[in-house]
Coordinates of C-alpha atoms in Angstrom, one line a residue:
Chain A
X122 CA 17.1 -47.7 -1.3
X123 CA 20.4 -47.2 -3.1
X124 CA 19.2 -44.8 -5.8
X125 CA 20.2 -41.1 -5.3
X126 CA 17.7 -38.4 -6.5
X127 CA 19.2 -37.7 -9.6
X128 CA 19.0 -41.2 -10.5
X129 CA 15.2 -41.2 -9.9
X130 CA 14.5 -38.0 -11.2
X131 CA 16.3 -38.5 -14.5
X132 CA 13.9 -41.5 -15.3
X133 CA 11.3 -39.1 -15.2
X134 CA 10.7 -37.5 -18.8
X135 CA 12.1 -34.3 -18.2
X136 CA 9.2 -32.0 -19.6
X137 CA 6.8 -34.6 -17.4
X138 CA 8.8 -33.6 -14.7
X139 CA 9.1 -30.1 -15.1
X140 CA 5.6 -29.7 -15.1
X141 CA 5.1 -32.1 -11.7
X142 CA 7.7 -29.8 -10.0
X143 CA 6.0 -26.2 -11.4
X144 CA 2.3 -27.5 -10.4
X145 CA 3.3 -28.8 -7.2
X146 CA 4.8 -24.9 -7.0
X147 CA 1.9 -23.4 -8.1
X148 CA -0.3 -25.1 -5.2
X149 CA 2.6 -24.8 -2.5
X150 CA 5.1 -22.4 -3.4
X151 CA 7.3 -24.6 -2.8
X152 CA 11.0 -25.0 -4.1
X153 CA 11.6 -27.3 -6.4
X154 CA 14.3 -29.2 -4.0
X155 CA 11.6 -29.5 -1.3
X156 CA 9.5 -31.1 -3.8
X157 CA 12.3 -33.4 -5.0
X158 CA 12.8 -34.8 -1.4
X159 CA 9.4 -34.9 -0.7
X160 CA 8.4 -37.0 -3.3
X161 CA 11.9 -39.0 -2.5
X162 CA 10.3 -39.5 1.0
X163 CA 7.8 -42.3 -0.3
X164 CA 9.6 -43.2 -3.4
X165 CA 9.0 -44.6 -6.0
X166 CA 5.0 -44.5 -5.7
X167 CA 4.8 -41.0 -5.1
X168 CA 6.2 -40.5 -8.3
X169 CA 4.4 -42.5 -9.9
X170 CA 1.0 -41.0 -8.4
X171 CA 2.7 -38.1 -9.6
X172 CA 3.4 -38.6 -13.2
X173 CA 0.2 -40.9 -13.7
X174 CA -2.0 -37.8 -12.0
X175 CA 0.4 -35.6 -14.7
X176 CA -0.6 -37.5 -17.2
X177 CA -4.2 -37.6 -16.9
X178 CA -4.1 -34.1 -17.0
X179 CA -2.4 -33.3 -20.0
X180 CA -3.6 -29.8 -20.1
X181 CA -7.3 -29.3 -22.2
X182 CA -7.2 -27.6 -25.3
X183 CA -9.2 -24.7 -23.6
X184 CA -6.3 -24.6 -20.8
X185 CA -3.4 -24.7 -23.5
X186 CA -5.0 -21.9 -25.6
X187 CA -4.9 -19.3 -22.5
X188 CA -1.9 -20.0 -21.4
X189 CA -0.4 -19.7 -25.1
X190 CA -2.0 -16.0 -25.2
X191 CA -0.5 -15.7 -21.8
X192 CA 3.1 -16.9 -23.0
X193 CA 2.6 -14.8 -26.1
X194 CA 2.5 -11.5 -24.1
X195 CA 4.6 -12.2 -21.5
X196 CA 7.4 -12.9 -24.7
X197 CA 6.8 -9.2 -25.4
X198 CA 6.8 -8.3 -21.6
X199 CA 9.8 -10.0 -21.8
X200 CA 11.9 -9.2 -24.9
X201 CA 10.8 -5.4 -24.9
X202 CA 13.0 -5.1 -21.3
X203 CA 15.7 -6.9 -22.1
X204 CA 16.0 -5.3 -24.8
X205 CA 15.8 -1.7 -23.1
X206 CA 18.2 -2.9 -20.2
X207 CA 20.7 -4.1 -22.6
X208 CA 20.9 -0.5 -24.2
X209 CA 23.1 1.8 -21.3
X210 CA 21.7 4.7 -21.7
X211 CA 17.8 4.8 -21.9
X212 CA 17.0 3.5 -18.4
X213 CA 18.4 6.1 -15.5
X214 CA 20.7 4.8 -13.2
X215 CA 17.6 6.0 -10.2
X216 CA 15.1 4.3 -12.1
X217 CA 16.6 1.3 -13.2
X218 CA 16.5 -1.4 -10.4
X219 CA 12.4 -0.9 -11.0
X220 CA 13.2 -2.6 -14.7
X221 CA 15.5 -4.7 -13.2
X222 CA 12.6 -6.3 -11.4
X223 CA 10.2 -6.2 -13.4
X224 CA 12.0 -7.7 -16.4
X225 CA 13.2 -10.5 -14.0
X226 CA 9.2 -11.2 -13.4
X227 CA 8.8 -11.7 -16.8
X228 CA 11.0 -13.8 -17.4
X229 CA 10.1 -16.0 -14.9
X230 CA 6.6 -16.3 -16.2
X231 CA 8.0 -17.0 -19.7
X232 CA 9.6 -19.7 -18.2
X233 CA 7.0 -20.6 -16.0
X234 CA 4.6 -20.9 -19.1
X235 CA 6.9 -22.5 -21.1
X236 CA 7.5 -25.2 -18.9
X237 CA 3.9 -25.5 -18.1
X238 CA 3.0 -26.1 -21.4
X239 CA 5.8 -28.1 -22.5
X240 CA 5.6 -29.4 -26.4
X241 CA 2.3 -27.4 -26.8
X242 CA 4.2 -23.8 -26.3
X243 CA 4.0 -21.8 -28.9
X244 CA 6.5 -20.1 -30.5
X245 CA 8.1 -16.7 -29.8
X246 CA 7.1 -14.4 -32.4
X247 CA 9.0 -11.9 -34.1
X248 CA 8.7 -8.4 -32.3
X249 CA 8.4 -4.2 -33.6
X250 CA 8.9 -2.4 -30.4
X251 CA 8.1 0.8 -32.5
X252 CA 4.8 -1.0 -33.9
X253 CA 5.7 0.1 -37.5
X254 CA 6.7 3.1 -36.8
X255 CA 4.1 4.3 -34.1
X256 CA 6.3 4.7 -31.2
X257 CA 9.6 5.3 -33.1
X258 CA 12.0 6.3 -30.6
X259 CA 10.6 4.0 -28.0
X260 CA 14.1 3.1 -27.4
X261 CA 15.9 6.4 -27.3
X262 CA 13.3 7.9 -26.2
X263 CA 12.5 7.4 -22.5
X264 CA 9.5 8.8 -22.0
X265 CA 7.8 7.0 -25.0
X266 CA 9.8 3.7 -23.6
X267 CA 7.8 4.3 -20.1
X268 CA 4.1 5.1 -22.5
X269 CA 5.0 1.6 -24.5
X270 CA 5.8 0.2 -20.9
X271 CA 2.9 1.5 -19.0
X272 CA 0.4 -0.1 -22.2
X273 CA 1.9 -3.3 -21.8
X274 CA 1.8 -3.8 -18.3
X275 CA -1.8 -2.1 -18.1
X276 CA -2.8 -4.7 -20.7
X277 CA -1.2 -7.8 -19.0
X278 CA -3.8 -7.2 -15.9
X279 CA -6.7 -6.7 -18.3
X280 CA -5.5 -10.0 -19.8
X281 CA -5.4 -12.2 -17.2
X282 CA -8.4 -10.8 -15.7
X283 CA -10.1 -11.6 -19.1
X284 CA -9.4 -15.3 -19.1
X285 CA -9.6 -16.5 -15.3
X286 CA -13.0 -18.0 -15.8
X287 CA -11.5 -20.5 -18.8
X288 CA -9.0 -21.8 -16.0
X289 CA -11.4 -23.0 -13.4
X290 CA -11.4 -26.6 -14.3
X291 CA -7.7 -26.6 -13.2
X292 CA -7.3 -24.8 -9.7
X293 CA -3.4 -25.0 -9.2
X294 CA -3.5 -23.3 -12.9
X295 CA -6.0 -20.5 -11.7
X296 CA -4.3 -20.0 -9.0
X297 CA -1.2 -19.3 -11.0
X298 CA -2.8 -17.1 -13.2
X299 CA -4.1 -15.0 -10.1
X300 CA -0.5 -14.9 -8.7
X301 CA 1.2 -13.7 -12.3
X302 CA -1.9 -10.9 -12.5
X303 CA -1.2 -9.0 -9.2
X304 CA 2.3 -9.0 -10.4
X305 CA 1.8 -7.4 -13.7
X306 CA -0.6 -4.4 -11.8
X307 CA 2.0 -4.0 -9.1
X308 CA 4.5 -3.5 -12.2
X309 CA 1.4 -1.5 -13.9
X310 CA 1.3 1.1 -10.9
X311 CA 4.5 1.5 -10.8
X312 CA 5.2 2.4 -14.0
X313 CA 2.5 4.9 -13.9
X314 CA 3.6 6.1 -11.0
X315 CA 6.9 7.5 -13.2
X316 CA 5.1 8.9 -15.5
X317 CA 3.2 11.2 -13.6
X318 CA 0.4 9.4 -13.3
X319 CA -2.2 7.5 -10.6
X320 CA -1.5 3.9 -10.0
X321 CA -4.9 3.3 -10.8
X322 CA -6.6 3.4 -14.2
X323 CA -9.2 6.4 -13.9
X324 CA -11.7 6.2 -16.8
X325 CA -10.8 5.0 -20.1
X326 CA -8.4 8.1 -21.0
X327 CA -5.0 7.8 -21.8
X328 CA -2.1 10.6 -22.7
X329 CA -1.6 8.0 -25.3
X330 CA -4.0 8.6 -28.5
X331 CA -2.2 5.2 -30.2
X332 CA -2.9 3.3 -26.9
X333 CA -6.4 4.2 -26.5
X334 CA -7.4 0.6 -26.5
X335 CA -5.5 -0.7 -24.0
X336 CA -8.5 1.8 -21.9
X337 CA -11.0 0.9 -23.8
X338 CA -14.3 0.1 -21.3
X339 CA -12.2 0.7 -17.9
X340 CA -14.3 3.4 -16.9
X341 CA -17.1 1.1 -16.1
X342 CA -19.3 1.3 -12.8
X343 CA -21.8 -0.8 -13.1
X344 CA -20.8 -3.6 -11.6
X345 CA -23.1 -6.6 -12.4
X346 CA -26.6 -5.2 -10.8
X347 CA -24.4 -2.7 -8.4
X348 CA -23.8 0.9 -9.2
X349 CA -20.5 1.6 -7.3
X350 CA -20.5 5.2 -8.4
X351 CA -23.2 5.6 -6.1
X352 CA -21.1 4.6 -2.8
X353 CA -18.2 7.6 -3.2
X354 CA -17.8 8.7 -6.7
X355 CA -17.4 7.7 -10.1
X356 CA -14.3 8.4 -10.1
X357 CA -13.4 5.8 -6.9
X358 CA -15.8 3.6 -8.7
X359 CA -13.8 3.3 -12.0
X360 CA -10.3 3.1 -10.3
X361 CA -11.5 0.6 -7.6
X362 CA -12.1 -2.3 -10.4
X363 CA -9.9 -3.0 -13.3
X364 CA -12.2 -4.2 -16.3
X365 CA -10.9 -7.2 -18.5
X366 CA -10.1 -7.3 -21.8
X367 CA -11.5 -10.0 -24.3
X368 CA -9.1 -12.0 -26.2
X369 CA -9.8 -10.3 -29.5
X370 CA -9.2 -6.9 -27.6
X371 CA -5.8 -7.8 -26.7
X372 CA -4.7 -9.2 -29.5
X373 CA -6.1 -5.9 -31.5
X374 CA -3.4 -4.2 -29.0
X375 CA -0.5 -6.4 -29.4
X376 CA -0.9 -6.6 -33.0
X377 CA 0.7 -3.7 -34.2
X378 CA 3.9 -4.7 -31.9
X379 CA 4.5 -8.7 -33.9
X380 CA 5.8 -8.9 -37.6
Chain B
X111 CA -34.4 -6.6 7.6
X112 CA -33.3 -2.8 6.7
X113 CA -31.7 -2.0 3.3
X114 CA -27.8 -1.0 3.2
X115 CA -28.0 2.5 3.1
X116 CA -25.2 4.4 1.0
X117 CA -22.2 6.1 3.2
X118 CA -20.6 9.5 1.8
X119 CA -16.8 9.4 2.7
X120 CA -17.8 12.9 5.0
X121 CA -20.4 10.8 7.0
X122 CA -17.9 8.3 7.5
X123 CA -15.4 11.0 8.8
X124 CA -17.6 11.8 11.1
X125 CA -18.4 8.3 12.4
X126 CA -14.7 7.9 12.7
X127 CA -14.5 11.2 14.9
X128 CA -17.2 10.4 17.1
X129 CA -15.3 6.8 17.8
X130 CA -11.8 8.4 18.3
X131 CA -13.4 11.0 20.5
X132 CA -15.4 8.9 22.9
X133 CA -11.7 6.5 22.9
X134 CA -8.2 6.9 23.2
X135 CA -7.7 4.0 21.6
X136 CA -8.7 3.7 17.9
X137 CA -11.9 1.6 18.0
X138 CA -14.4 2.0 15.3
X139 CA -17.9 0.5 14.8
X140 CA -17.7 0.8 12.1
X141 CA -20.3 2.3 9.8
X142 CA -22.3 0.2 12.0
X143 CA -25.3 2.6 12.4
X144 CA -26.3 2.6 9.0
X145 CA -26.3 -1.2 8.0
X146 CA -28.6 -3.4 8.2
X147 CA -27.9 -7.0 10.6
X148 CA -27.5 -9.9 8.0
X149 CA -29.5 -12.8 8.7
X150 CA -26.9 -15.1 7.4
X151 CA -24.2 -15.0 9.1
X152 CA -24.5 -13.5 12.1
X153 CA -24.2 -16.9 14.5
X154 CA -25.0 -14.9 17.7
X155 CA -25.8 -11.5 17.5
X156 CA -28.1 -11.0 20.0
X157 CA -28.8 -7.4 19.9
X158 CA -31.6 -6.3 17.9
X159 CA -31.1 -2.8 17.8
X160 CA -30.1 -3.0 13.7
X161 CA -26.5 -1.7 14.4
X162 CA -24.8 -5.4 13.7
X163 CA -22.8 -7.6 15.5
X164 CA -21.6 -6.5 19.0
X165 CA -18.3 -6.7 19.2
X166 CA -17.8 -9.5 21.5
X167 CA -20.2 -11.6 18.8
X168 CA -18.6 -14.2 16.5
X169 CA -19.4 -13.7 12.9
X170 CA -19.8 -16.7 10.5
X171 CA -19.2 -16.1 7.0
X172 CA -21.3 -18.7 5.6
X173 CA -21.0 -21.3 2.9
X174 CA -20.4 -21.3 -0.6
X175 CA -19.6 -18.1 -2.9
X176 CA -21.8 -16.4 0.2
X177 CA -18.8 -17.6 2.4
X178 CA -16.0 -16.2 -0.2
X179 CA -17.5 -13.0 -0.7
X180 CA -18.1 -12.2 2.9
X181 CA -14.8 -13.0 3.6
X182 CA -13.7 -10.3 1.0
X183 CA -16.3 -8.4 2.6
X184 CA -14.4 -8.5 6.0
X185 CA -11.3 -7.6 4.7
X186 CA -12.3 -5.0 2.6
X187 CA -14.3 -3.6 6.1
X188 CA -10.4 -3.8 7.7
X189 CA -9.0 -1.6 5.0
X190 CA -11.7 1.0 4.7
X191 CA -12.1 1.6 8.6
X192 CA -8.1 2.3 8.4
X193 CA -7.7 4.4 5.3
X194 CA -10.7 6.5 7.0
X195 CA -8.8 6.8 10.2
X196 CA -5.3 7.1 8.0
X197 CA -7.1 10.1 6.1
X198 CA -8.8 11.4 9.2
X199 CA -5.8 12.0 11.2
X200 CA -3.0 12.4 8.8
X201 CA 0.8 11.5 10.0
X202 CA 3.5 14.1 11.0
X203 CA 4.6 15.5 7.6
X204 CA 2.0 14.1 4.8
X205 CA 3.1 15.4 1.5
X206 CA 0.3 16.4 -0.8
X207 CA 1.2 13.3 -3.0
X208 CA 0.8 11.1 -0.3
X209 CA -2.7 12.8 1.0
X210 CA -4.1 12.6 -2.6
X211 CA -2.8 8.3 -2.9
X212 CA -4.0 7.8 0.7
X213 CA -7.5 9.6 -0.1
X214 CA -7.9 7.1 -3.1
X215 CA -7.1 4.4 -1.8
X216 CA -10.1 5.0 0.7
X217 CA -12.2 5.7 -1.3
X218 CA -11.4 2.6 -3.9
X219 CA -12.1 0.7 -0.3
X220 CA -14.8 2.0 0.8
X221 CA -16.0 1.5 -2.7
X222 CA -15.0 -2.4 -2.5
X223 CA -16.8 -2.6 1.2
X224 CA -20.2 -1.4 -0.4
X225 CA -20.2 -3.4 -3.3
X226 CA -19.3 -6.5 -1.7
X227 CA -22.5 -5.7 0.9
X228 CA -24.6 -4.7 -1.8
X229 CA -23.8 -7.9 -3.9
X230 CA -24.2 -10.2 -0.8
X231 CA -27.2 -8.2 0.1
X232 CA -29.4 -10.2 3.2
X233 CA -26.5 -12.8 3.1
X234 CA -23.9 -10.0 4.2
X235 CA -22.6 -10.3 7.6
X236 CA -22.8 -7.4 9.6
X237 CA -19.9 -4.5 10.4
X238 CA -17.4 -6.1 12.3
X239 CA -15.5 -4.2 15.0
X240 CA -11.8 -3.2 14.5
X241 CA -9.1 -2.1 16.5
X242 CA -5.7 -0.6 15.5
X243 CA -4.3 -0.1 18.7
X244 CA -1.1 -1.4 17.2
X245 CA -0.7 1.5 15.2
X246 CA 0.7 5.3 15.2
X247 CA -1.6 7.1 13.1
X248 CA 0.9 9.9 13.5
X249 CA 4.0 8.1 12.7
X250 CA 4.4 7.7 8.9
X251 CA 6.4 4.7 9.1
X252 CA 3.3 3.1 11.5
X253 CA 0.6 4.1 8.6
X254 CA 2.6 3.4 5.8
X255 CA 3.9 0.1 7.3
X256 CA 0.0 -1.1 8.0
X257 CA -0.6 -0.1 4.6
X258 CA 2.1 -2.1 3.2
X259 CA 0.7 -5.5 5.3
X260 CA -2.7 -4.7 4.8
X261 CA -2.5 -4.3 0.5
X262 CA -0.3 -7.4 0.4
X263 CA -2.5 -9.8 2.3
X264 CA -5.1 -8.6 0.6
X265 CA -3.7 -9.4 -2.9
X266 CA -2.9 -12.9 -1.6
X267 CA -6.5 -13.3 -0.1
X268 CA -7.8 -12.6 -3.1
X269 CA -4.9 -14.4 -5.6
X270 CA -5.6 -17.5 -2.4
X271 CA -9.6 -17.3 -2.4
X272 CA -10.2 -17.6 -6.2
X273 CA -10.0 -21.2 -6.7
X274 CA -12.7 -21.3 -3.8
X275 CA -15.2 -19.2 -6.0
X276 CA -17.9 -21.1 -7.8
X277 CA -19.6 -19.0 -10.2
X278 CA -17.9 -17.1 -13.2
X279 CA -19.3 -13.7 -12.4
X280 CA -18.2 -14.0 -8.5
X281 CA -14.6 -14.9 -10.0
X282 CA -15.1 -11.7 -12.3
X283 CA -15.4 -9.4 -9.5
X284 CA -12.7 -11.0 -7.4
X285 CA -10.5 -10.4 -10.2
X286 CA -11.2 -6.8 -10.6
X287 CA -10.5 -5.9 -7.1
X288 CA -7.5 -8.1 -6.7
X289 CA -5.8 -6.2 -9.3
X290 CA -6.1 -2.3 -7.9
X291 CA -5.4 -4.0 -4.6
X292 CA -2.1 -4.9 -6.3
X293 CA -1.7 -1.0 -7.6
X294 CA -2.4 0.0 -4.0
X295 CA 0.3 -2.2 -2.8
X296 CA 3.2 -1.2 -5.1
X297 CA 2.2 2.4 -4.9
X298 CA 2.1 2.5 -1.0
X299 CA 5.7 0.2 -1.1
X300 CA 7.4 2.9 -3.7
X301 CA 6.1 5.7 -1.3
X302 CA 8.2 3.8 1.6
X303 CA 11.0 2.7 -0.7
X304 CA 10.9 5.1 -3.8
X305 CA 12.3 3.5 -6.8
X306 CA 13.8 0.2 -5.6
X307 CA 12.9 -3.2 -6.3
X308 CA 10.4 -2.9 -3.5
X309 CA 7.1 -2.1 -5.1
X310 CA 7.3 -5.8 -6.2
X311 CA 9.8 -7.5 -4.2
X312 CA 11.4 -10.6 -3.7
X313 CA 9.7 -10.8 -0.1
X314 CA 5.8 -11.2 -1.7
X315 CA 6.9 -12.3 -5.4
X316 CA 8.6 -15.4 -5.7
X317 CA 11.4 -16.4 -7.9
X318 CA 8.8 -17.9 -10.2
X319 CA 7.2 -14.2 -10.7
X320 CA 4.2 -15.5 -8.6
X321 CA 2.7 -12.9 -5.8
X322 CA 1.3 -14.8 -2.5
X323 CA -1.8 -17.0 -2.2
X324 CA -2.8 -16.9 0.9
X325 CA -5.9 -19.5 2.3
X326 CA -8.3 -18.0 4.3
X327 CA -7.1 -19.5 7.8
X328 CA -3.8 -17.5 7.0
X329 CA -5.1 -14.5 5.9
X330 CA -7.4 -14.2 8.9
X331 CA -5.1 -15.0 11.0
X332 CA -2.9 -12.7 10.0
X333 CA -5.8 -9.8 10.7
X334 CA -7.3 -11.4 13.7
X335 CA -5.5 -8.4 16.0
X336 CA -6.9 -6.1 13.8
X337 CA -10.8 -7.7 14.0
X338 CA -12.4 -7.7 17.5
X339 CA -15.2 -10.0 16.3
X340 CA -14.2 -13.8 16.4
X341 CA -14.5 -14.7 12.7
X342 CA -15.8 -18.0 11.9
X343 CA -14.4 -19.4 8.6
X344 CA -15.3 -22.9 9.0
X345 CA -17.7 -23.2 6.4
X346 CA -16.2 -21.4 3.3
X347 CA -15.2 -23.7 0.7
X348 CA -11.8 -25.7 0.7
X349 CA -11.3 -25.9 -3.1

């Protein structure tokens, strides 16, 4: 073999190959370099077991559609802290390596989405941080920044959790999902956490009357045929399972937030 | 076949009491007077007096969503016996903060433990033995550094074991727990690094934004010196 790697790789259709490399993540966790000499090992059929197996799974439609409402709020995610970081004065210097991170997460999964989706991505929208007016200082304000913060985040893992099921067919997908979810409630307690507040969701009650949805059914205890409350409290029992959120819900809470 | 009984977090102090008093080293049974011996999954419990498997007793989680859920089941055994002890015998200088987190996260365990038993109901394994010899229940570094492991491999257990679930409802309640476990993770990593990058950092989230999935092989054998019980995982589900 006298090819190098670029020179196979760049026969590959780029987007093809960006969404080989970021499945082959998804079920390894594995950089994209190992990947690349991996598949170099037993060149060139391995790539072409690759790409054919790519191919044939061109996403379903049902697949496509959650992973479009994923993109779409992980653009907001995303936009709303760069857009905070970028201004020097509304994020403390003690608090800021938090946003730092978690606006580094989102990005990845903007990109992760983006790539996974490839020509079927939707479009970023158009954003209103202040949601027409709602939360109008929500970036010289820091305490409403950290309410608008904490809504988001708190409605990314209602999200997710919402739309697992529709991801089944694709486990490498699923699993993705899974992985993106327990970030967004790490970021969800943390934020919380600096406003005062439990890590966990208690109930469906919110210092927030204009984000009262992003609550709405969380204080839930029956679980299936199970009545958790009964094992230590209702309390435990609402903060010990995160509900989901339907589609329409979410979209009902984001709304106010796109032109 | 007896009915799981409910536990009130007091009567679970008390169990825990009776274990740390009758051993220097922490070694709990736990909860294992009040539930009832599984017939699945129990390969060879040989003792019939209804208290579970005897700690030298291998314990097969079983097949299937049965499998999955009892190995939840397990873990989510792990984490309560330890935030009771945690809570029990609190570390050299607990702030009231930390005593109100620590007491919640218990109880959203303990909470976890019974529903997955009640869910499995007679296909629940029984209470596994545990041992946390390895750690200083006086030394807040010790608790808090336990915590830390124990909240993060269960996130990736969970994030790991949801591809292996069958039905949509099993996936459901998966994915409620997984995400608290996640709150429970960051909160106990800001109490040991307050305001840093470590309540979601770069060592269990990837540069791709992704927290771990874990299979069960890894995650068990990351407890196994935590569970006394040999823990037999060769049946659950491999995608």
């Amino acid at each position: 073999m006298t090819l190098k790697n670029e020179t196979i790789l760049d026969t590959l259709d780029p987007e093809l190959m960006a969404r080989v490399v970021s499945r082959r993540d998804a079920l390894g966790g594995l950089s994209k370099t190992t990947i690349a000499m991996a598949a170099m090992a037993s060149a060139p059929i391995a790539l072409s077991m690759m790409a054919k197996k790519a191919f044939a799974q061109g996403l379903p439609a049902g697949i496509v559609n959650v992973l479009n409402f994923a993109l779409t709020l992980e653009y907001l995610e995303d936009e709303f802290y760069k857009a905070a970081l970028a201004l020097p004065t509304l994020i403390p210097a003690t608090t800021r390596p938090v946003f730092m991170q978690v606006s580094k997460h989102e990005t990845a999964h903007v990109n992760y989405l983006k790539s996974a989706l490839g020509a079927a991505a939707v479009a970023k929208p158009t954003f209103d941080f202040t949601a027409g007016g709602t939360f109008a200082d929500v970036f010289t304000n820091y305490q409403t920044f950290l309410a608008v913060s904490q809504g988001f985040e708190d409605t990314g893992v209602r999200a997710y959790k919402g739309r697992a099921a529709e991801l089944k067919s694709d486990n490498g997908i699923l699993t993705v999902a899974l992985q993106i979810h327990s970030v967004e409630a790490r970021h969800a307690a943390k934020i919380r956490r600096l406003r005062g507040q439990k890590g966990w969701i208690t109930g469906n009650t919110t210092d927030v009357p204009a984000l009262a949805a992003v609550y709405a059914g969380d204080e839930v205890t029956l679980q299936g045929p199970v009545q958790t409350a009964n094992f230590v409290s209702a309390t435990a029992a609402s903060e010990a399972f995160d509900e989901p959120l339907t589609a329409a819900q979410v979209l009902a809470i984001v709304d106010p937030f796109i032109l | 076949m007896s009915k799981p009984t409910a536990t009130g977090a007091a009567e679970l102090e008390f169990l825990g009491q009776l274990a740390n008093a009758t051993s220097r080293r922490t070694f709990l049974q736990w909860a294992g007077l009040t539930i009832g011996v599984a017939a699945v999954g129990c390969s060879d419990d040989d003792d019939d007096d209804g208290t579970g498997p005897g700690p030298n007793d291998s314990v097969n989680l079983g097949s299937g969503d049965t499998g999955v859920l009892n190995y939840a089941y397990a873990l989510e055994q792990l984490e309560a016996a330890f935030y009771t002890q945690v809570v029990m015998t609190p570390y050299t200088g607990i702030t009231a903060d930390e005593t109100s987190i620590l007491r919640d996260i218990r109880d959203h365990e303990i909470t976890h433990q019974k529903f997955l038993q009640a869910a499995l109901g007679a296909g629940a394994i029984g209470a596994l033995s545990v041992t946390f010899a390895s750690i200083t229940f006086s030394s807040r570094a010790s608790v808090l550094g336990a915590a830390k492991t124990f909240e993060d491999l269960g996130v990736a257990a969970y994030n790991g074991a949801g591809q292996l679930i069958s039905s949509d409802v099993n996936l459901g309640y998966a994915g409620k727990i997984v995400s608290v476990e996640g709150r429970h993770a960051a909160v106990i990593r800001d109490l040991l690094n307050p305001n840093s990058m470590d309540f979601a950092g770069d060592d269990v989230v990837n540069a791709q934004g992704f927290d771990r999935a874990f299979t069960p092989s890894a995650v068990l054998a990351a407890a196994d010196p935590f569970v006394i019980n040999p823990i037999n995982a060769s049946s659950l589900p491999t995608s």
